[in-house]
PDB file of C-alpha atoms in Angstrom:
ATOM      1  CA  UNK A   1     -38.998 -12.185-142.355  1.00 48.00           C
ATOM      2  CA  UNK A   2     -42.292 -11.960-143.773  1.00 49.00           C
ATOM      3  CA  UNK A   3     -43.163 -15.633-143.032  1.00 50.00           C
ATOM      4  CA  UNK A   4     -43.441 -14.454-139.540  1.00 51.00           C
ATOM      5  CA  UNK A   5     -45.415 -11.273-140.145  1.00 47.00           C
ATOM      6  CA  UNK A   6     -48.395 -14.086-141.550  1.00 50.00           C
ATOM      7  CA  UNK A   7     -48.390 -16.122-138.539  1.00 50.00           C
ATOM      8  CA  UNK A   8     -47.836 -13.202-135.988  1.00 50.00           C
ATOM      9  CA  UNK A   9     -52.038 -13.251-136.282  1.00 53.00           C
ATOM     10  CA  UNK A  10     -52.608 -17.084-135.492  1.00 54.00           C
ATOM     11  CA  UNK A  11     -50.226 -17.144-133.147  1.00 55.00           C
ATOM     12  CA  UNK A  12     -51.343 -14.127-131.103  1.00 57.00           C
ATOM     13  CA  UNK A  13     -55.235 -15.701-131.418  1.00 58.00           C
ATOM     14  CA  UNK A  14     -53.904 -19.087-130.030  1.00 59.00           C
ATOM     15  CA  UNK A  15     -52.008 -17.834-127.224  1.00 59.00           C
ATOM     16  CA  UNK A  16     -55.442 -15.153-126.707  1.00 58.00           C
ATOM     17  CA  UNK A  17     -57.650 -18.750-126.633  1.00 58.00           C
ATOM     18  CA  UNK A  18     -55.358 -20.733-124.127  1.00 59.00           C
ATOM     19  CA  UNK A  19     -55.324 -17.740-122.025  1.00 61.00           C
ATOM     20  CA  UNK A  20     -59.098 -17.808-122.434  1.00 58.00           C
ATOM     21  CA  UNK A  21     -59.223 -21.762-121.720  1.00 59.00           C
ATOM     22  CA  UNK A  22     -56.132 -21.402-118.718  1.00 70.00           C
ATOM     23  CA  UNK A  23     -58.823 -18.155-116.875  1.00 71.00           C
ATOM     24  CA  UNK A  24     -61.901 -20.735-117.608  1.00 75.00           C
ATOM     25  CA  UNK A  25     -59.977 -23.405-115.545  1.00 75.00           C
ATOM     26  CA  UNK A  26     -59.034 -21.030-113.086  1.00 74.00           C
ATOM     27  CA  UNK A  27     -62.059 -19.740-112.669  1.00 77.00           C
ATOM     28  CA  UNK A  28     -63.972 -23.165-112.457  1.00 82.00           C
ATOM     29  CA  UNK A  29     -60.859 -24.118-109.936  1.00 79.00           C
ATOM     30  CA  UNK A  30     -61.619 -20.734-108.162  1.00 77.00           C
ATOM     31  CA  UNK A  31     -65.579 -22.110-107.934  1.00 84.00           C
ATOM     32  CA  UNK A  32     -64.430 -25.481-106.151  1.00 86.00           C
ATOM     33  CA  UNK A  33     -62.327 -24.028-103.744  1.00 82.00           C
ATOM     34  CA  UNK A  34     -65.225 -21.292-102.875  1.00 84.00           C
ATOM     35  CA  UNK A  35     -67.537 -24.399-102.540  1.00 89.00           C
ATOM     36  CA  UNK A  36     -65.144 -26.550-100.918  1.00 88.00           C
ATOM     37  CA  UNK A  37     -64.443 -23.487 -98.151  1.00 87.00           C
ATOM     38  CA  UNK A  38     -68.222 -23.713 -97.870  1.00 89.00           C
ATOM     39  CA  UNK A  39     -68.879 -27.473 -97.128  1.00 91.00           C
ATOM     40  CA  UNK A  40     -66.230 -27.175 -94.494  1.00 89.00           C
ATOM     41  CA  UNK A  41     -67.806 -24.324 -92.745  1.00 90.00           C
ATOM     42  CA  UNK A  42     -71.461 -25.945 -92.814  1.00 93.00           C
ATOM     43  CA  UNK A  43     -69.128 -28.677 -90.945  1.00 92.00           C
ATOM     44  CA  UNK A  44     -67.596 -26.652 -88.709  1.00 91.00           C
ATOM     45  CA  UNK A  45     -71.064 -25.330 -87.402  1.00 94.00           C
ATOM     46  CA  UNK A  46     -72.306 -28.987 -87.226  1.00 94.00           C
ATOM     47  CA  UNK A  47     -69.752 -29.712 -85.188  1.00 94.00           C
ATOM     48  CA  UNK A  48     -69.839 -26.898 -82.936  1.00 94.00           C
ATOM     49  CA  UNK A  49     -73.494 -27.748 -82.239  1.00 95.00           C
ATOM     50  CA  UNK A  50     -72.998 -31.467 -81.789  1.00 95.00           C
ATOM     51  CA  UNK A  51     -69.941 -30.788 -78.944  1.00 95.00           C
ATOM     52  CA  UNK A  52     -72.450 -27.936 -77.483  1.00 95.00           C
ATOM     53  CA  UNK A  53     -75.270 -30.596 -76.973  1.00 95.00           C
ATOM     54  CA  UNK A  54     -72.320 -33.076 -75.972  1.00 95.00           C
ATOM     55  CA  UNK A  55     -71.144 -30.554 -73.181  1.00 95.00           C
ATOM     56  CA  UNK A  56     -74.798 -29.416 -72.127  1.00 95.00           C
ATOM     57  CA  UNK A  57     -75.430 -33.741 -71.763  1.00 93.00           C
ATOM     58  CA  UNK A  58     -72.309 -33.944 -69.529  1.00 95.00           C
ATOM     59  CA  UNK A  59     -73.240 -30.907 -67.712  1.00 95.00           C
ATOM     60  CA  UNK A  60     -76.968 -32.502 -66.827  1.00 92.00           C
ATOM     61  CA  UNK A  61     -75.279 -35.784 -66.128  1.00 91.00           C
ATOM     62  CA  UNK A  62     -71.965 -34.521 -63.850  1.00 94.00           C
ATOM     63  CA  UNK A  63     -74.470 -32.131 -62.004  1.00 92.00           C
ATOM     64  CA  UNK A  64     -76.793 -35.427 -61.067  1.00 90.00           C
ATOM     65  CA  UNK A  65     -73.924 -37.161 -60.208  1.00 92.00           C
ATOM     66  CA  UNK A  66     -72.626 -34.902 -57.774  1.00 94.00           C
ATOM     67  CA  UNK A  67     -75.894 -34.348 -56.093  1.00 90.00           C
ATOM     68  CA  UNK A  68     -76.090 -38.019 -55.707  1.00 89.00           C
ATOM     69  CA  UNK A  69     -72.343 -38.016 -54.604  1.00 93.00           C
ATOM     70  CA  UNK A  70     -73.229 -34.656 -52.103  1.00 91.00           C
ATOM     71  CA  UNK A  71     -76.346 -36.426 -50.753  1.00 88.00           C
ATOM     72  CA  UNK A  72     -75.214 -39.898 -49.911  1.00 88.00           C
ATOM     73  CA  UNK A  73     -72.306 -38.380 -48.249  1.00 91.00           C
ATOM     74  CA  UNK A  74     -74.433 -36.332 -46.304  1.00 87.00           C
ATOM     75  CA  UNK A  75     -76.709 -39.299 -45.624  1.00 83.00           C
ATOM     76  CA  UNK A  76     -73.619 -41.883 -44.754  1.00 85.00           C
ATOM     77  CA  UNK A  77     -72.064 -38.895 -42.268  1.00 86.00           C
ATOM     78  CA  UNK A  78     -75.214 -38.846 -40.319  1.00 81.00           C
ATOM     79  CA  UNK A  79     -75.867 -42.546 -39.685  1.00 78.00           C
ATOM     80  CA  UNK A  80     -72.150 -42.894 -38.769  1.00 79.00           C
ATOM     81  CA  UNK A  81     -72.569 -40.103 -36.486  1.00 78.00           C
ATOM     82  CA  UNK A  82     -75.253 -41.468 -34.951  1.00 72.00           C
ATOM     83  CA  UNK A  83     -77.782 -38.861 -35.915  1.00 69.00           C
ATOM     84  CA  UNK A  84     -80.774 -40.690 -37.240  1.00 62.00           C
ATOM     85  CA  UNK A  85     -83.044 -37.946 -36.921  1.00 66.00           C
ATOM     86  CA  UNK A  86     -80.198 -35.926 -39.413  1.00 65.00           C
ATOM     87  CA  UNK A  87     -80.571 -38.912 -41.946  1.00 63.00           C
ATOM     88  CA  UNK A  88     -84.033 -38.777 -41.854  1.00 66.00           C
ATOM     89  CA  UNK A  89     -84.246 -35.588 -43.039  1.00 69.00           C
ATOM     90  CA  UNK A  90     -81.771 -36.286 -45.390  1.00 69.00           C
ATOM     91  CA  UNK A  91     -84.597 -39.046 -46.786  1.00 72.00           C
ATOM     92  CA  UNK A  92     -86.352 -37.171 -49.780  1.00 72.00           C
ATOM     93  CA  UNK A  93     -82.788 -36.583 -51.525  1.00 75.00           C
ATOM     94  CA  UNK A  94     -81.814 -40.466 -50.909  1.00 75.00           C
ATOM     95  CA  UNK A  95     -84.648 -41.573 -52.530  1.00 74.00           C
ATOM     96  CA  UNK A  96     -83.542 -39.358 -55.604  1.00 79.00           C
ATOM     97  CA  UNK A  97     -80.360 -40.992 -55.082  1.00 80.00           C
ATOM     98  CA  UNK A  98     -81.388 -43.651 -55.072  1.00 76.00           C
ATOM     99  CA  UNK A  99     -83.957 -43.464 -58.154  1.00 77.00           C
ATOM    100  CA  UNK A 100     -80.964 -42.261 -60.271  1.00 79.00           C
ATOM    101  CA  UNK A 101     -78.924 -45.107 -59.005  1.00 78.00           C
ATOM    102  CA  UNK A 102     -81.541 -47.615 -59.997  1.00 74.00           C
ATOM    103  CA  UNK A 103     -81.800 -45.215 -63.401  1.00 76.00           C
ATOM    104  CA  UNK A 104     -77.868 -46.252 -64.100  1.00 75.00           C
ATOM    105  CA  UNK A 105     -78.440 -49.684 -63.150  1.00 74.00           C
ATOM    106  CA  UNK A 106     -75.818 -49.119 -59.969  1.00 72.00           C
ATOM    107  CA  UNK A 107     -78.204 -50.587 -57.355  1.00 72.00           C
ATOM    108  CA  UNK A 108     -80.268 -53.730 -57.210  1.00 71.00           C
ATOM    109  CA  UNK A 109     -83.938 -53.286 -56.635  1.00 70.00           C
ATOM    110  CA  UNK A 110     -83.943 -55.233 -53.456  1.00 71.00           C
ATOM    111  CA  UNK A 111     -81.160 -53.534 -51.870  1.00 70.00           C
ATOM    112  CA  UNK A 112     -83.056 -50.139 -53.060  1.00 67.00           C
ATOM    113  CA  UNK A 113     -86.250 -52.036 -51.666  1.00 70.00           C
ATOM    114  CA  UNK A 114     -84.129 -52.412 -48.628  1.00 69.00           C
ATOM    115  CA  UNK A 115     -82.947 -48.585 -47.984  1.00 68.00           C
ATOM    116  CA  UNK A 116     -85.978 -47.528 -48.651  1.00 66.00           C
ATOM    117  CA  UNK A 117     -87.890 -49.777 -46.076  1.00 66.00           C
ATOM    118  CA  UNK A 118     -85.000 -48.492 -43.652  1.00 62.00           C
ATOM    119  CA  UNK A 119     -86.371 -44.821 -44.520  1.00 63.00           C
ATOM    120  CA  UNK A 120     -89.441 -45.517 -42.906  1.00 64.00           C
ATOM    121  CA  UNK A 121     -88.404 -46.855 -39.402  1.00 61.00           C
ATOM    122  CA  UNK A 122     -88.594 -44.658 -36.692  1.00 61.00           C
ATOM    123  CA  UNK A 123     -85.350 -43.840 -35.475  1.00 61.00           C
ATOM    124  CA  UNK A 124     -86.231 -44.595 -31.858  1.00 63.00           C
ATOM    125  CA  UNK A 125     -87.360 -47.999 -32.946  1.00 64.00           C
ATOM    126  CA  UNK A 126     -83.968 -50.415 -31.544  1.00 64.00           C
ATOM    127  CA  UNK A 127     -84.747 -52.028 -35.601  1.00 63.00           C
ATOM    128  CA  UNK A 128     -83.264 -48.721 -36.662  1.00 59.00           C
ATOM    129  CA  UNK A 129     -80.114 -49.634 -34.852  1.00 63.00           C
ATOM    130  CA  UNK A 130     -79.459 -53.355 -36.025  1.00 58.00           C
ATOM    131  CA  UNK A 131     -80.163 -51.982 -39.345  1.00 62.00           C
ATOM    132  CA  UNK A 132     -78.441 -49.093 -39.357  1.00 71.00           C
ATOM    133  CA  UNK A 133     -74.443 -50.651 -40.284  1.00 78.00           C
ATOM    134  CA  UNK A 134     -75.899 -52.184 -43.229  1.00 77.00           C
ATOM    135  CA  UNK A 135     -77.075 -49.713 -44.856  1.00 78.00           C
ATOM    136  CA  UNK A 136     -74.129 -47.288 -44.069  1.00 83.00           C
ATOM    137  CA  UNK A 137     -72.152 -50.106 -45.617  1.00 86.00           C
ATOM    138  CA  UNK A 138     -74.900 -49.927 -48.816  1.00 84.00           C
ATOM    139  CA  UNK A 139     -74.561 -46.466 -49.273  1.00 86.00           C
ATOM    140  CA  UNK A 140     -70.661 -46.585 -49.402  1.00 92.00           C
ATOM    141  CA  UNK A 141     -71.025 -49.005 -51.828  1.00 88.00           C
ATOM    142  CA  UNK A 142     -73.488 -46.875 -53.749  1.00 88.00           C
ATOM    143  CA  UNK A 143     -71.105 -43.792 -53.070  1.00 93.00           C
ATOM    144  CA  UNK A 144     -68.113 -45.480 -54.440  1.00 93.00           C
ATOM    145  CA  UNK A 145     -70.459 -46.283 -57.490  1.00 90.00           C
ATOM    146  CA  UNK A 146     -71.418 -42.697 -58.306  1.00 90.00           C
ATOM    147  CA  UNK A 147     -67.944 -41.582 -58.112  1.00 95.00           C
ATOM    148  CA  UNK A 148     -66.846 -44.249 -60.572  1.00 94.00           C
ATOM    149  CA  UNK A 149     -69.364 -43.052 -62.894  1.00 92.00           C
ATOM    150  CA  UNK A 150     -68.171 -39.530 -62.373  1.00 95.00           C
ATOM    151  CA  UNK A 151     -64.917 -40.424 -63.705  1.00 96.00           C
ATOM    152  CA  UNK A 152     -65.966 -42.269 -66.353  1.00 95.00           C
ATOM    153  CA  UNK A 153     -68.369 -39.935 -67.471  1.00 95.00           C
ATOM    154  CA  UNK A 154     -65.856 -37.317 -66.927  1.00 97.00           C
ATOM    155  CA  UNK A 155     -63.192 -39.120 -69.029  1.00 97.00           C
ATOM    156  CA  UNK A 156     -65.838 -40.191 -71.832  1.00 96.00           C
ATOM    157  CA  UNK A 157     -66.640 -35.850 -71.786  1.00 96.00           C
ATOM    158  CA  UNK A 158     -62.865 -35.072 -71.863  1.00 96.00           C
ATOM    159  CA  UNK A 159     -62.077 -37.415 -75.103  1.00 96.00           C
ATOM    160  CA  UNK A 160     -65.451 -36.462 -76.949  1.00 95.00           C
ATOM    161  CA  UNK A 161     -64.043 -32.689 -76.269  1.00 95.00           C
ATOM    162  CA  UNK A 162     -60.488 -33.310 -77.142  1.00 96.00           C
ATOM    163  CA  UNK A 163     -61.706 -34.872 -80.907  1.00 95.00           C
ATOM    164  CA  UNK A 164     -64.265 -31.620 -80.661  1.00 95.00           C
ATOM    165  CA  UNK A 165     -61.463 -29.515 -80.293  1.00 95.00           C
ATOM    166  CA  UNK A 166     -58.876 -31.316 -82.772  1.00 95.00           C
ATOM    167  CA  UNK A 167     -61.755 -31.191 -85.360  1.00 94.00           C
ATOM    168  CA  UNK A 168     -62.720 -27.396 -85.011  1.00 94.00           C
ATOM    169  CA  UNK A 169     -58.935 -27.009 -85.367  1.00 94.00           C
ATOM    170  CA  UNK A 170     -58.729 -28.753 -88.639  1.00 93.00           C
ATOM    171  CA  UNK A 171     -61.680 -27.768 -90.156  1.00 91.00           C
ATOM    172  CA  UNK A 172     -60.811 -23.504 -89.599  1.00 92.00           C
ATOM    173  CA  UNK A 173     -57.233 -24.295 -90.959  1.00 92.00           C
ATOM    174  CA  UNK A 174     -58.801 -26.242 -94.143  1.00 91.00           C
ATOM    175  CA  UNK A 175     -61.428 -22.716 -94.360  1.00 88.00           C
ATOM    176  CA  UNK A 176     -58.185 -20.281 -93.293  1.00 90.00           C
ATOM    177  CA  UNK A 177     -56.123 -22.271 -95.878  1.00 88.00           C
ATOM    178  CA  UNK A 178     -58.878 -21.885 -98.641  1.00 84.00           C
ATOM    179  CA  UNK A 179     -59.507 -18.454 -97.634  1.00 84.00           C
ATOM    180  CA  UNK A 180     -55.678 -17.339 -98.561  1.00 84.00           C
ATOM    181  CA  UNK A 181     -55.335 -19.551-101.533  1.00 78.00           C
ATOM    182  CA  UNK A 182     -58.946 -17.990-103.248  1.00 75.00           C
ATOM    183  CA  UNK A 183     -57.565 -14.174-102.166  1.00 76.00           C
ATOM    184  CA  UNK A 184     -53.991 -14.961-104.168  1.00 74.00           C
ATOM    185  CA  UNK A 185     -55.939 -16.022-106.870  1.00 68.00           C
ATOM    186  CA  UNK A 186     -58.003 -12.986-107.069  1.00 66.00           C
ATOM    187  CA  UNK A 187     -55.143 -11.085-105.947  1.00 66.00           C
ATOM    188  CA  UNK A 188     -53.191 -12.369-109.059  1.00 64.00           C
ATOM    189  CA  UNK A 189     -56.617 -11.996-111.399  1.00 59.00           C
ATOM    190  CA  UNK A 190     -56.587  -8.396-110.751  1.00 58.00           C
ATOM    191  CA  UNK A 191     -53.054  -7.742-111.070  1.00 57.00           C
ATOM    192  CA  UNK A 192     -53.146  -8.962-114.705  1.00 55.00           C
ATOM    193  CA  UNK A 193     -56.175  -6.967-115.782  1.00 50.00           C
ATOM    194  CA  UNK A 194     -54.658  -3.819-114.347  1.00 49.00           C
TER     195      UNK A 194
END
């Protein structure tokens, strides 16, 4: 039919301009996904630096906490033992202790007034003596406080890594999933033009 030998023309140069308009919006589609993929990973590496500086924090703060834990054990085992010359020596790293302690609000200043007066007795003074169960009973109290705060802080670390770790998850699948859906497209590009 010779009708359709006319219109063979305009219809090839309409299908040739929606395939024109279908590779623009594939190609602008194509563009969003490629800046999508790279939002994500600007993410990712803002979140990989936040959880760093998290962990290093927790680091700092569990390492101060066991000191404190290490020395007021070391201090309590020596006054129950009966060596005062062992807790005397044991003085400069209960004052730390006790610094960080009154740093995380764990001690009152008068009982930290208190040890610290105790610090200064000589242990052959009979004061030392009377004084002595009080303080032992102080520093459990102070021990049982830094190990609290170990576990908290040590539970507050694991959560704030768990949501570091679910998040570092999501965001590579969301760049992995990008990834494979911009290399099909190009994939399926080049096939046609070949």
């Amino acid at each position: 039919d010779h009708r359709d030998l006319h219109s063979f023309p305009t219809r090839r140069s309409s299908d040739l301009a929606a395939n024109v308009a279908t590779q623009e919006e594939k190609q602008e589609e194509l563009q969003t996904r490629k800046k999508k993929q790279e939002e994500l990973a600007t993410e990712l590496a803002e979140n990989k630096s936040r959880c760093q500086k998290e962990e290093a924090e927790y680091d700092a703060e569990a390492a101060d906490l066991n000191k404190g834990i290490s020395s007021l054990e070391k201090a309590i085992q020596a006054m129950e033992d009966g060596k005062p010359t062992a807790f005397i020596a044991l003085s400069s790293s209960v004052k730390k202790t006790l610094a960080m302690a009154d740093a995380l609000n764990l001690i009152e200043s008068k009982k930290q007034q208190k040890v610290t007066a105790f610090l200064q007795v000589d242990p052959n003074d009979p004061e030392y003596k009377h004084h002595s169960q009080g303080i032992i009973d102080l520093l459990n109290k102070l021990l049982a406080d830094f190990k609290a705060e170990k576990e908290a802080a040590d539970k507050e670390f694991a959560a704030a890594e768990e949501v570091c770790d679910k998040t570092k998850t999501d965001l590579s699948n969301e760049i992995e999933r990008l990834e494979e859906n911009c290399a099909k497209y190009k994939d399926r590009k080049s096939t046609r033009l070949n």
